[in-house]
Short mmCIF file of C-alpha atoms in Angstrom, two decimals:
data_model
loop_
_atom_site.label_atom_id
_atom_site.label_comp_id
_atom_site.label_asym_id
_atom_site.label_seq_id
_atom_site.Cartn_x
_atom_site.Cartn_y
_atom_site.Cartn_z
CA ILE A 1 27.53 17.83 9.45
CA ASN A 2 28.81 20.65 11.54
CA LEU A 3 26.82 21.83 14.54
CA LEU A 4 26.52 25.58 14.75
CA SER A 5 26.97 26.70 18.33
CA THR A 6 28.14 30.32 18.80
CA PHE A 7 27.96 32.97 21.43
CA ASN A 8 27.82 36.69 20.76
CA ALA A 9 28.42 39.62 23.02
CA ASN A 10 24.96 39.39 24.66
CA SER A 11 25.38 35.58 25.33
CA ASN A 12 22.58 34.57 22.93
CA MET A 13 23.08 31.02 21.65
CA LEU A 14 22.09 29.41 18.35
CA ILE A 15 21.71 25.63 18.09
CA LYS A 16 20.75 23.43 15.13
CA THR A 17 18.95 19.99 15.35
CA PHE A 18 17.69 17.88 12.49
CA GLY A 19 14.35 16.33 11.93
CA SER A 20 12.39 15.15 8.66
CA ALA A 21 9.18 15.87 6.81
CA ILE A 22 7.34 13.37 4.68
CA LEU A 23 6.49 14.24 1.16
CA GLY A 24 4.67 11.43 -0.67
CA ILE A 25 6.45 8.25 0.51
CA ASP A 26 9.89 10.02 0.75
CA ALA A 27 11.39 12.12 3.50
CA ILE A 28 13.15 15.45 3.38
CA THR A 29 15.63 16.65 5.97
CA ILE A 30 14.33 19.65 8.19
CA THR A 31 16.81 21.74 10.07
CA VAL A 32 15.43 23.19 13.38
CA GLU A 33 17.30 26.30 14.52
CA VAL A 34 16.87 27.51 18.02
CA ASN A 35 18.08 30.95 19.06
CA ILE A 36 17.83 32.02 22.81
CA ASP A 37 18.32 35.83 23.46
CA ALA A 38 17.28 38.39 26.09
CA GLY A 39 13.49 38.79 26.41
CA ILE A 40 10.38 36.62 27.24
CA GLN A 41 8.72 35.92 23.77
CA PHE A 42 8.44 32.72 21.84
CA PHE A 43 8.38 32.78 18.13
CA MET A 44 8.16 29.71 15.70
CA VAL A 45 8.59 30.38 11.85
CA GLY A 46 9.11 28.29 8.77
CA LEU A 47 5.55 27.23 7.90
CA PRO A 48 4.68 25.16 10.88
CA ASP A 49 0.96 23.96 11.17
CA SER A 50 -1.02 24.35 14.41
CA ALA A 51 0.10 20.88 15.89
CA VAL A 52 3.77 22.05 15.49
CA LYS A 53 3.02 25.40 17.15
CA GLU A 54 1.27 23.64 20.04
CA SER A 55 4.48 21.80 20.77
CA GLN A 56 5.55 24.74 23.02
CA HIS A 57 2.97 23.76 25.76
CA ARG A 58 3.98 20.09 25.49
CA ILE A 59 7.63 20.90 25.80
CA ILE A 60 7.11 23.24 28.83
CA ALA A 61 5.07 20.52 30.63
CA SER A 62 7.62 17.73 29.83
CA PHE A 63 10.56 19.89 30.94
CA LYS A 64 8.82 20.42 34.25
CA ASN A 65 8.01 16.78 34.76
CA SER A 66 11.41 15.49 33.57
CA GLY A 67 13.46 17.86 35.92
CA PHE A 68 14.54 20.44 33.35
CA ASN A 69 14.27 24.09 33.47
CA TYR A 70 12.46 25.96 30.61
CA PRO A 71 14.33 29.00 29.84
CA GLY A 72 12.43 32.23 30.55
CA LYS A 73 13.96 34.03 27.65
CA ARG A 74 13.17 35.15 24.15
CA ILE A 75 13.20 31.91 22.01
CA VAL A 76 13.11 32.05 18.16
CA ILE A 77 12.68 28.74 16.32
CA ASN A 78 13.12 28.42 12.57
CA MET A 79 12.31 25.31 10.60
CA ALA A 80 14.08 25.21 7.24
CA PRO A 81 13.49 24.96 4.30
CA ALA A 82 10.69 27.29 4.86
CA ASP A 83 8.75 26.66 1.82
CA ILE A 84 7.76 23.16 2.91
CA LYS A 85 4.83 22.86 5.39
CA LYS A 86 5.75 21.18 8.66
CA GLU A 87 2.91 18.99 10.02
CA GLY A 88 2.07 17.01 13.12
CA SER A 89 3.55 16.63 16.56
CA ALA A 90 6.75 14.47 15.71
CA TYR A 91 8.99 17.56 15.92
CA ASP A 92 8.51 17.95 19.69
CA LEU A 93 11.61 16.03 20.55
CA THR A 94 13.69 17.89 17.86
CA ILE A 95 12.68 21.22 19.18
CA ALA A 96 12.91 20.25 22.84
CA LEU A 97 16.55 18.95 22.57
CA ALA A 98 17.51 22.23 20.52
CA ILE A 99 16.12 24.32 23.54
CA LEU A 100 17.92 22.25 26.05
CA ALA A 101 21.32 22.59 24.20
CA ALA A 102 20.77 26.28 23.64
CA SER A 103 20.11 26.77 27.37
CA GLU A 104 23.20 24.60 28.26
CA GLN A 105 21.24 21.78 29.89
CA LEU A 106 22.49 19.33 27.21
CA LYS A 107 25.92 18.86 25.59
CA ALA A 108 25.58 19.83 22.03
CA ASP A 109 28.62 17.88 20.69
CA ASP A 110 26.70 15.05 19.08
CA LEU A 111 23.44 16.65 18.41
CA GLY A 112 24.10 17.32 14.76
CA LYS A 113 24.99 13.70 14.04
CA TYR A 114 21.50 12.51 14.39
CA ILE A 115 18.03 12.92 12.85
CA ILE A 116 15.73 13.28 15.86
CA MET A 117 11.91 12.81 15.84
CA GLY A 118 9.34 12.09 18.49
CA GLU A 119 6.06 13.20 19.86
CA LEU A 120 6.34 14.30 23.66
CA SER A 121 3.79 13.48 26.25
CA LEU A 122 3.33 15.90 29.12
CA ASP A 123 5.12 13.68 31.60
CA GLY A 124 8.21 13.58 29.23
CA SER A 125 7.56 10.14 27.73
CA LEU A 126 7.66 9.56 23.94
CA LEU A 127 4.80 8.61 21.71
CA PRO A 128 5.24 6.85 18.24
CA ILE A 129 5.58 8.69 14.97
CA LYS A 130 4.60 8.11 11.26
CA GLY A 131 6.96 7.45 8.52
CA ALA A 132 10.10 6.16 10.53
CA LEU A 133 11.15 3.96 7.63
CA PRO A 134 11.47 6.59 4.85
CA ILE A 135 13.03 8.95 7.47
CA ALA A 136 15.65 6.38 8.21
CA ILE A 137 16.39 5.74 4.64
CA GLU A 138 16.80 9.50 3.94
CA ALA A 139 19.14 9.80 7.16
CA ARG A 140 21.42 7.23 5.76
CA LYS A 141 21.45 8.90 2.26
CA GLN A 142 22.39 12.24 3.94
CA GLY A 143 25.30 10.71 5.87
CA PHE A 144 23.86 11.00 9.51
CA LYS A 145 25.38 8.83 12.03
CA GLY A 146 22.07 7.78 13.53
CA PHE A 147 18.30 8.24 14.12
CA ILE A 148 16.83 8.92 17.63
CA LEU A 149 13.22 8.07 17.82
CA PRO A 150 10.53 6.47 20.02
CA GLU A 151 11.19 2.95 20.95
CA GLU A 152 7.93 1.62 19.42
CA ASN A 153 9.25 2.75 15.94
CA ALA A 154 12.72 1.47 16.32
CA LYS A 155 12.37 -1.92 14.72
CA GLU A 156 10.81 -0.34 11.65
CA ALA A 157 13.71 2.17 11.30
CA ALA A 158 16.22 -0.59 11.98
CA ILE A 159 15.47 -2.26 8.57
CA VAL A 160 17.98 0.25 7.31
CA ASN A 161 21.60 -0.94 7.73
CA ASN A 162 24.53 1.30 8.42
CA LEU A 163 22.54 3.61 10.48
CA ASP A 164 22.61 3.71 14.40
CA VAL A 165 18.86 3.49 15.37
CA ILE A 166 18.50 4.57 18.95
CA GLY A 167 15.07 3.68 20.38
CA VAL A 168 14.19 5.78 23.46
CA THR A 169 11.19 5.98 25.79
CA SER A 170 11.51 9.49 27.46
CA LEU A 171 13.05 12.93 27.16
CA ARG A 172 15.32 12.26 30.19
CA GLN A 173 16.66 9.01 28.45
CA VAL A 174 17.66 10.99 25.40
CA VAL A 175 19.43 13.71 27.31
CA ASP A 176 21.32 11.19 29.46
CA PHE A 177 22.27 9.34 26.24
CA LEU A 178 23.58 12.53 24.52
CA ASN A 179 25.37 13.77 27.59
CA GLY A 180 27.14 10.41 27.72
CA ASP A 181 25.72 9.37 31.09
CA LEU A 182 23.69 6.44 29.57
CA LYS A 183 24.83 3.91 27.01
CA ILE A 184 21.93 2.79 24.77
CA ASP A 185 22.77 0.13 22.12
CA PRO A 186 21.48 0.63 18.56
CA VAL A 187 18.53 -1.57 17.62
CA MET A 188 19.48 -4.26 15.35
CA VAL A 189 17.24 -6.22 12.96
CA ASP A 190 18.24 -9.02 10.58
CA THR A 191 16.16 -7.84 7.60
CA ARG A 192 16.62 -10.92 5.57
CA GLU A 193 15.87 -13.30 8.44
CA GLU A 194 12.79 -11.22 9.50
CA PHE A 195 11.70 -11.21 5.83
CA PHE A 196 11.93 -14.92 4.98
CA THR A 197 10.64 -16.23 8.28
CA ARG A 198 7.24 -14.53 7.75
CA LEU A 199 7.13 -15.08 3.98
CA ASN A 200 4.40 -17.77 4.07
CA GLU A 201 2.37 -16.57 7.09
CA TYR A 202 -1.17 -16.51 5.69
CA GLU A 203 -4.37 -16.60 7.73
CA PHE A 204 -6.58 -18.07 4.91
CA ASP A 205 -5.87 -21.08 2.74
CA PHE A 206 -7.59 -22.66 -0.34
CA ALA A 207 -7.73 -25.93 1.55
CA ASP A 208 -10.62 -24.43 3.58
CA VAL A 209 -12.84 -23.96 0.39
CA LYS A 210 -15.23 -26.76 -0.45
CA GLY A 211 -16.27 -27.12 -4.11
CA GLN A 212 -15.93 -23.98 -6.32
CA GLU A 213 -13.19 -25.54 -8.38
CA ASN A 214 -14.05 -23.30 -11.53
CA ILE A 215 -13.65 -20.22 -9.27
CA LYS A 216 -10.33 -21.44 -7.72
CA ARG A 217 -9.07 -21.99 -11.44
CA ALA A 218 -10.14 -18.44 -12.38
CA LEU A 219 -8.21 -17.07 -9.39
CA GLU A 220 -5.11 -19.21 -10.13
CA ILE A 221 -5.19 -17.78 -13.74
CA ALA A 222 -5.57 -14.24 -12.34
CA ALA A 223 -2.81 -14.68 -9.87
CA ALA A 224 -0.46 -16.08 -12.68
CA GLY A 225 -1.07 -13.13 -15.01
CA GLY A 226 -1.80 -10.35 -12.66
CA HIS A 227 -5.24 -10.02 -14.01
CA ASN A 228 -8.16 -8.10 -12.57
CA VAL A 229 -11.09 -10.10 -11.66
CA ILE A 230 -14.83 -9.59 -10.90
CA PHE A 231 -17.15 -12.12 -9.27
CA ILE A 232 -20.92 -11.99 -9.85
CA GLY A 233 -23.21 -14.25 -8.01
CA PRO A 234 -25.96 -14.43 -5.24
CA PRO A 235 -25.23 -13.66 -1.40
CA GLY A 236 -23.48 -16.55 0.43
CA ALA A 237 -22.02 -18.17 -2.69
CA GLY A 238 -18.45 -17.60 -1.40
CA LYS A 239 -17.24 -14.45 -3.29
CA THR A 240 -15.64 -12.81 -0.37
CA MET A 241 -14.23 -16.05 1.18
CA LEU A 242 -12.48 -16.82 -2.18
CA ALA A 243 -11.08 -13.29 -2.61
CA LYS A 244 -9.54 -13.27 0.82
CA ARG A 245 -7.47 -16.36 -0.17
CA LEU A 246 -6.14 -14.75 -3.28
CA PRO A 247 -2.91 -13.29 -1.56
CA SER A 248 -2.03 -16.82 -0.33
CA ILE A 249 -1.40 -18.02 -4.11
CA LEU A 250 0.29 -14.84 -5.30
CA PRO A 251 4.06 -15.04 -5.73
CA PRO A 252 5.92 -14.10 -2.56
CA LEU A 253 7.14 -10.48 -2.20
CA ASN A 254 10.73 -9.84 -3.04
CA LEU A 255 12.80 -7.70 -0.84
CA HIS A 256 12.44 -4.60 -2.88
CA GLU A 257 8.56 -4.94 -3.02
CA ALA A 258 8.55 -5.69 0.81
CA LEU A 259 10.48 -2.37 1.52
CA GLU A 260 8.27 -0.29 -0.81
CA THR A 261 5.09 -1.65 0.71
CA THR A 262 6.39 -1.07 4.17
CA LYS A 263 7.27 2.61 3.36
CA ILE A 264 3.57 3.20 2.20
CA HIS A 265 2.17 1.78 5.36
CA SER A 266 4.77 3.54 7.52
CA VAL A 267 3.79 6.91 6.16
CA SER A 268 0.07 6.13 6.66
CA GLY A 269 0.76 5.09 10.26
CA LYS A 270 -0.72 1.61 9.55
CA LEU A 271 2.18 -0.54 10.74
CA ALA A 272 1.57 -2.56 13.83
CA LYS A 273 3.29 -1.66 17.03
CA ASN A 274 6.86 -2.79 17.12
CA ALA A 275 6.53 -4.11 13.54
CA SER A 276 9.40 -4.15 11.00
CA LEU A 277 9.06 -5.40 7.40
CA ILE A 278 5.88 -6.28 5.86
CA SER A 279 6.55 -9.69 4.26
CA VAL A 280 3.13 -10.82 2.90
CA ARG A 281 1.19 -9.13 0.25
CA PRO A 282 -1.41 -6.62 1.60
CA PHE A 283 -5.12 -7.28 1.21
CA ARG A 284 -7.31 -4.10 1.40
CA SER A 285 -11.12 -4.30 1.63
CA PRO A 286 -12.59 -0.82 1.89
CA HIS A 287 -16.40 -0.40 2.71
CA HIS A 288 -18.60 0.82 -0.15
CA THR A 289 -19.35 4.11 1.67
CA ILE A 290 -15.69 5.18 1.12
CA SER A 291 -14.88 8.64 -0.38
CA ASP A 292 -12.89 8.98 -3.55
CA VAL A 293 -10.13 10.83 -1.65
CA ALA A 294 -9.88 7.96 0.93
CA LEU A 295 -9.61 5.44 -1.95
CA VAL A 296 -7.14 7.25 -4.21
CA GLY A 297 -5.37 9.41 -1.58
CA GLY A 298 -4.84 13.15 -1.09
CA GLY A 299 -6.67 15.40 1.27
CA SER A 300 -5.55 18.75 2.53
CA PHE A 301 -2.54 17.04 4.04
CA PRO A 302 -1.89 14.32 1.33
CA GLN A 303 -1.92 10.78 2.63
CA PRO A 304 -1.81 7.47 0.62
CA GLY A 305 -5.29 6.04 -0.11
CA GLU A 306 -6.51 2.54 -0.07
CA ILE A 307 -5.28 1.79 -3.53
CA SER A 308 -1.70 2.81 -2.51
CA LEU A 309 -2.01 0.64 0.73
CA ALA A 310 -2.88 -2.20 -1.66
CA HIS A 311 0.30 -1.64 -3.64
CA ASN A 312 1.98 -5.06 -4.48
CA GLY A 313 -1.17 -6.80 -3.21
CA VAL A 314 -5.03 -7.10 -3.61
CA LEU A 315 -7.64 -4.42 -3.55
CA PHE A 316 -11.08 -6.13 -2.93
CA LEU A 317 -14.21 -4.11 -3.60
CA ASP A 318 -17.16 -6.00 -2.26
CA GLU A 319 -20.77 -4.95 -3.44
CA LEU A 320 -19.21 -3.02 -6.47
CA PRO A 321 -22.44 -1.40 -7.65
CA GLU A 322 -23.01 0.07 -4.18
CA PHE A 323 -19.87 2.28 -4.46
CA LYS A 324 -20.46 5.80 -5.48
CA ARG A 325 -19.98 6.39 -9.24
CA THR A 326 -17.39 9.01 -8.57
CA VAL A 327 -15.34 6.56 -6.45
CA LEU A 328 -15.36 3.85 -9.14
CA GLU A 329 -14.39 6.24 -11.94
CA VAL A 330 -11.30 7.51 -10.16
CA LEU A 331 -10.05 4.04 -10.24
CA ARG A 332 -9.69 4.00 -13.91
CA GLN A 333 -6.55 5.80 -14.34
CA PRO A 334 -4.51 4.21 -11.33
CA VAL A 335 -5.60 0.65 -12.63
CA GLU A 336 -3.97 1.49 -15.92
CA ASP A 337 -0.92 3.58 -15.00
CA ARG A 338 -0.27 1.95 -11.57
CA VAL A 339 0.60 5.22 -10.10
CA VAL A 340 -1.48 7.98 -8.46
CA THR A 341 -0.53 11.74 -8.83
CA ILE A 342 -2.01 14.12 -6.57
CA SER A 343 -1.40 17.84 -7.45
CA ARG A 344 -1.66 20.83 -5.11
CA ALA A 345 -0.84 24.45 -5.78
CA ARG A 346 2.47 24.24 -4.00
CA PHE A 347 3.59 20.64 -4.69
CA THR A 348 2.76 17.43 -6.43
CA VAL A 349 3.14 13.91 -4.83
CA GLU A 350 3.07 10.43 -6.33
CA TYR A 351 2.07 7.28 -4.70
CA PRO A 352 2.64 3.92 -6.27
CA ALA A 353 -0.51 1.84 -6.92
CA SER A 354 0.22 -1.48 -8.53
CA PHE A 355 -2.40 -3.71 -7.23
CA MET A 356 -4.70 -6.54 -8.41
CA LEU A 357 -8.32 -5.41 -8.48
CA VAL A 358 -10.83 -8.04 -7.31
CA ALA A 359 -14.37 -7.02 -7.23
CA ALA A 360 -17.62 -8.77 -6.19
CA MET A 361 -21.21 -8.07 -6.86
CA ASN A 362 -24.70 -9.41 -6.68
CA PRO A 363 -26.37 -9.82 -10.17
CA CYS A 364 -29.33 -7.68 -9.10
CA PRO A 365 -30.69 -5.77 -5.98
CA CYS A 366 -32.30 -8.75 -4.52
CA GLY A 367 -29.26 -10.93 -5.33
CA TYR A 368 -31.07 -13.98 -6.84
CA TYR A 369 -31.08 -13.36 -10.60
CA ASN A 370 -29.97 -16.65 -12.38
CA HIS A 371 -30.06 -18.59 -8.96
CA PRO A 372 -30.65 -22.24 -9.47
CA GLU A 373 -33.21 -22.48 -6.70
CA LYS A 374 -34.46 -19.09 -5.45
CA GLU A 375 -36.50 -16.86 -7.64
CA CYS A 376 -35.50 -13.21 -8.52
CA VAL A 377 -38.14 -10.53 -7.45
CA CYS A 378 -36.68 -7.66 -9.39
CA GLY A 379 -38.97 -6.07 -11.90
CA PRO A 380 -38.27 -5.84 -15.68
CA GLY A 381 -35.10 -3.81 -16.55
CA ILE A 382 -34.06 -3.58 -12.89
CA VAL A 383 -31.26 -6.11 -13.32
CA GLN A 384 -29.72 -4.28 -16.36
CA LYS A 385 -30.00 -0.95 -14.48
CA TYR A 386 -28.23 -2.37 -11.51
CA LEU A 387 -25.35 -3.80 -13.76
CA ASN A 388 -25.20 -0.38 -15.53
CA LYS A 389 -24.03 1.20 -12.11
CA VAL A 390 -20.64 -0.27 -13.15
CA SER A 391 -19.34 1.69 -16.10
CA GLY A 392 -18.16 -0.03 -19.44
CA PRO A 393 -14.61 1.74 -19.15
CA LEU A 394 -14.04 0.26 -15.68
CA LEU A 395 -15.30 -3.23 -16.69
CA ASP A 396 -12.94 -2.89 -19.80
CA ARG A 397 -9.98 -2.92 -17.34
CA ILE A 398 -11.15 -6.14 -15.66
CA ASP A 399 -9.81 -9.18 -17.54
CA ILE A 400 -11.73 -12.12 -15.87
CA HIS A 401 -15.44 -12.16 -15.18
CA VAL A 402 -16.68 -15.21 -13.19
CA GLU A 403 -20.15 -16.24 -12.38
CA VAL A 404 -20.22 -17.71 -8.86
CA THR A 405 -23.03 -20.19 -8.11
CA PRO A 406 -23.87 -21.58 -4.48
CA VAL A 407 -22.10 -24.72 -3.40
CA PRO A 408 -24.31 -27.81 -3.20
CA PHE A 409 -24.71 -29.64 0.06
CA LYS A 410 -22.91 -32.72 -1.23
CA GLU A 411 -19.76 -30.61 -1.90
CA LEU A 412 -20.12 -28.81 1.60
CA SER A 413 -20.26 -32.02 3.45
CA ARG A 414 -17.61 -33.75 1.55
CA ALA A 415 -14.70 -34.88 3.99
CA GLN A 416 -11.89 -34.93 1.24
CA ALA A 417 -9.43 -32.03 1.68
CA SER A 418 -9.17 -29.44 -1.05
CA GLU A 419 -5.89 -28.46 -2.82
CA THR A 420 -3.71 -26.24 -0.59
CA SER A 421 -2.71 -22.65 -1.45
CA GLU A 422 1.04 -23.80 -1.47
CA SER A 423 0.49 -26.21 -4.30
CA VAL A 424 -1.42 -23.63 -6.37
CA ARG A 425 1.19 -21.07 -5.65
CA GLU A 426 3.93 -23.28 -7.05
CA ARG A 427 2.15 -23.33 -10.46
CA VAL A 428 1.65 -19.53 -10.26
CA VAL A 429 5.33 -18.89 -9.51
CA ALA A 430 6.42 -21.20 -12.48
CA ALA A 431 4.06 -19.25 -14.76
CA ARG A 432 5.37 -15.97 -13.45
CA SER A 433 8.96 -16.98 -14.01
CA ILE A 434 8.11 -17.65 -17.72
CA GLN A 435 6.80 -14.04 -17.89
CA GLU A 436 9.72 -12.59 -16.22
CA ALA A 437 11.94 -14.24 -18.81
CA ARG A 438 9.63 -12.98 -21.67
CA PHE A 439 9.50 -9.35 -20.49
CA GLY A 440 12.93 -9.19 -18.92
CA ASP A 441 14.21 -6.36 -21.28
CA LEU A 442 10.95 -4.20 -20.89
CA PRO A 443 10.88 -1.79 -18.02
CA GLY A 444 7.50 -1.63 -16.29
CA VAL A 445 6.19 -4.90 -17.67
CA TYR A 446 6.23 -7.79 -15.32
CA CYS A 447 3.21 -9.90 -16.14
CA ASN A 448 0.81 -10.62 -18.95
CA ALA A 449 -1.90 -8.19 -17.69
CA GLN A 450 0.45 -5.27 -18.43
CA MET A 451 1.04 -6.02 -22.19
CA SER A 452 0.33 -3.30 -24.50
CA THR A 453 -1.40 -3.83 -27.97
CA LYS A 454 2.03 -4.01 -29.56
CA LEU A 455 3.26 -6.75 -27.16
CA LEU A 456 -0.02 -8.68 -27.86
CA GLN A 457 0.88 -8.88 -31.51
CA THR A 458 4.32 -10.22 -30.66
CA TYR A 459 3.51 -12.77 -27.94
CA CYS A 460 -0.14 -13.67 -28.44
CA THR A 461 -0.27 -15.01 -32.15
CA ILE A 462 -2.84 -17.48 -32.88
CA GLY A 463 -3.38 -19.92 -35.81
CA GLU A 464 -6.20 -20.00 -38.33
CA SER A 465 -8.32 -22.47 -36.29
CA GLY A 466 -7.83 -20.15 -33.20
CA LEU A 467 -9.01 -17.03 -35.21
CA THR A 468 -12.06 -18.89 -36.40
CA LEU A 469 -12.89 -19.99 -32.79
CA LEU A 470 -12.50 -16.50 -31.53
CA LYS A 471 -14.52 -14.94 -34.28
CA ASN A 472 -17.47 -17.49 -33.92
CA ALA A 473 -17.38 -16.94 -30.08
CA MET A 474 -17.44 -13.18 -30.35
CA GLU A 475 -20.38 -13.41 -32.79
CA LYS A 476 -22.49 -16.13 -31.00
CA LEU A 477 -21.96 -14.78 -27.41
CA SER A 478 -22.42 -11.06 -28.57
CA LEU A 479 -19.02 -10.20 -27.06
CA SER A 480 -17.93 -6.65 -27.29
CA ALA A 481 -14.87 -5.57 -29.30
CA ARG A 482 -13.02 -4.63 -26.22
CA ALA A 483 -13.23 -8.20 -25.07
CA TYR A 484 -10.75 -9.21 -27.88
CA ASP A 485 -7.38 -7.97 -26.21
CA ARG A 486 -8.50 -9.30 -22.71
CA ILE A 487 -9.13 -12.79 -24.16
CA LEU A 488 -5.73 -13.00 -25.65
CA LYS A 489 -3.92 -11.83 -22.44
CA VAL A 490 -5.87 -14.38 -20.47
CA ALA A 491 -5.32 -17.14 -23.04
CA ARG A 492 -1.52 -16.27 -22.95
CA THR A 493 -1.57 -16.85 -19.06
CA ILE A 494 -3.39 -20.14 -19.43
CA ALA A 495 -0.78 -21.23 -21.95
CA ASP A 496 2.03 -20.26 -19.42
CA LEU A 497 0.40 -22.29 -16.74
CA ASP A 498 0.40 -25.22 -19.09
CA LYS A 499 4.04 -24.51 -20.04
CA SER A 500 2.98 -24.13 -23.69
CA ALA A 501 5.01 -21.82 -25.97
CA ASP A 502 1.90 -21.27 -28.21
CA ILE A 503 -1.68 -20.43 -27.39
CA GLN A 504 -3.77 -23.49 -28.29
CA ASN A 505 -7.44 -23.68 -29.10
CA HIS A 506 -8.39 -24.94 -25.67
CA HIS A 507 -6.48 -22.12 -24.03
CA LEU A 508 -8.58 -19.74 -26.16
CA ALA A 509 -11.83 -21.45 -25.33
CA GLU A 510 -11.15 -21.29 -21.56
CA ALA A 511 -10.36 -17.57 -21.80
CA ILE A 512 -13.59 -16.88 -23.70
CA GLN A 513 -15.76 -18.19 -20.97
CA TYR A 514 -14.23 -15.48 -18.54
CA ARG A 515 -15.97 -12.65 -20.39
CA SER A 516 -19.63 -13.24 -19.09
CA LEU A 517 -20.35 -9.46 -18.35
CA ASP A 518 -19.45 -8.65 -22.00
CA ARG A 519 -22.37 -10.60 -23.32
CA GLU A 520 -25.06 -8.24 -24.38
CA ASN A 521 -27.75 -10.51 -23.54
CA TRP A 522 -26.45 -11.55 -20.04
CA ALA A 523 -29.30 -9.77 -18.15
CA GLY A 524 -32.01 -10.38 -20.53
#
């Protein structure tokens, strides 16, 4: 990349530096051109937002406090391509270095070899930015030598190899580095070591859970087949506690999934300080007051929503009927398509959203319908009205329905240790490997939950006795027609956990019991 640096007869000087803009979860290279000429005005063009325009005041103060002179001349700044909106304060350093080079306070020789991003504080120190990882990926793709950015983001960007990641703390430090007066070694991160050392770091474990063996079994099946789950039961029965332990039995992230997940969290600014690669599956648990835009993503400056932050992990919706109806309805398409498309007049962005949905709800407003000891105080029809807050089309996309009952005191006081997440995960990984072999030639299908109707006919064949069992169950339990496909998918997963090539009758029988909310007479 050639750096343009020319003088004309009036000694005006043009300098180019390079930054980056985030669109979706990818980056686009932005060229910042600074021209200094005779005069005293300051112009900034190229579709900058107000935060970018305000950079002039931060730059003037940081120059003064770092020992540099702000040129009292006519300064014109152009940010290209001009049809992409430039947002945020991360261009401060890009613009500041171009002004210093144009006013001959900085050697411009190596300026064009680096992508430069950073927010300036008034004292000249640098504040962290969002999206360092996708910017680093794009910088390597475009052939830049390196990436100069705030030190706090350096480990995140250093995941990308074959790119010199220079972490800096102040404007003065960057200038000394580019002038050759200070040597800064590129930040190095052993991505594989970083990834594998943290692969099994989980805060919660199934060993902590007393009793609830049927719920653990349901979660094991859900994890093995990628199925969505809903828990229904009274307060204090352990719904939230069990859901939080689901990531600990899911198959470990592979390196590609970890990179994709980290990119989303990087763009959202959700990565911890000095963090690098996310190596455990995310668990997102938004409050029921969340808006539909915050859940799905979007806004005037589009950002990933909670469902994208849960990509490759678990989205847990506690107190499901308390969520606004519009919020729940926007979930239907992402759950099916595993991607969110946000369209605006000028552009369209896509965010990945391949997550496991885990929902929990009380059976009625008071919470004690069907409770073995406490009496429900809800009036006639109230229970059904409460359940109807969750629409049929959304329930249709949830494969496993589980009734959770309170743990008896005898189970709570038992000293015997429960099965650990590690041993459950081994069975889950074995079942997933069977599915990987099964769907190896089918793009976009990785687990049983993603099977289409056509694939069900191929991989979920059952014998005459199985068909009779399924027919009788659907008639006696008043199961809806939509339950048919879901039962077959879950039965296929149970067979995989059993290492069985065929779906047996006992696999079907177990799958049938996980459709409780489909029973027409469930709530009387």
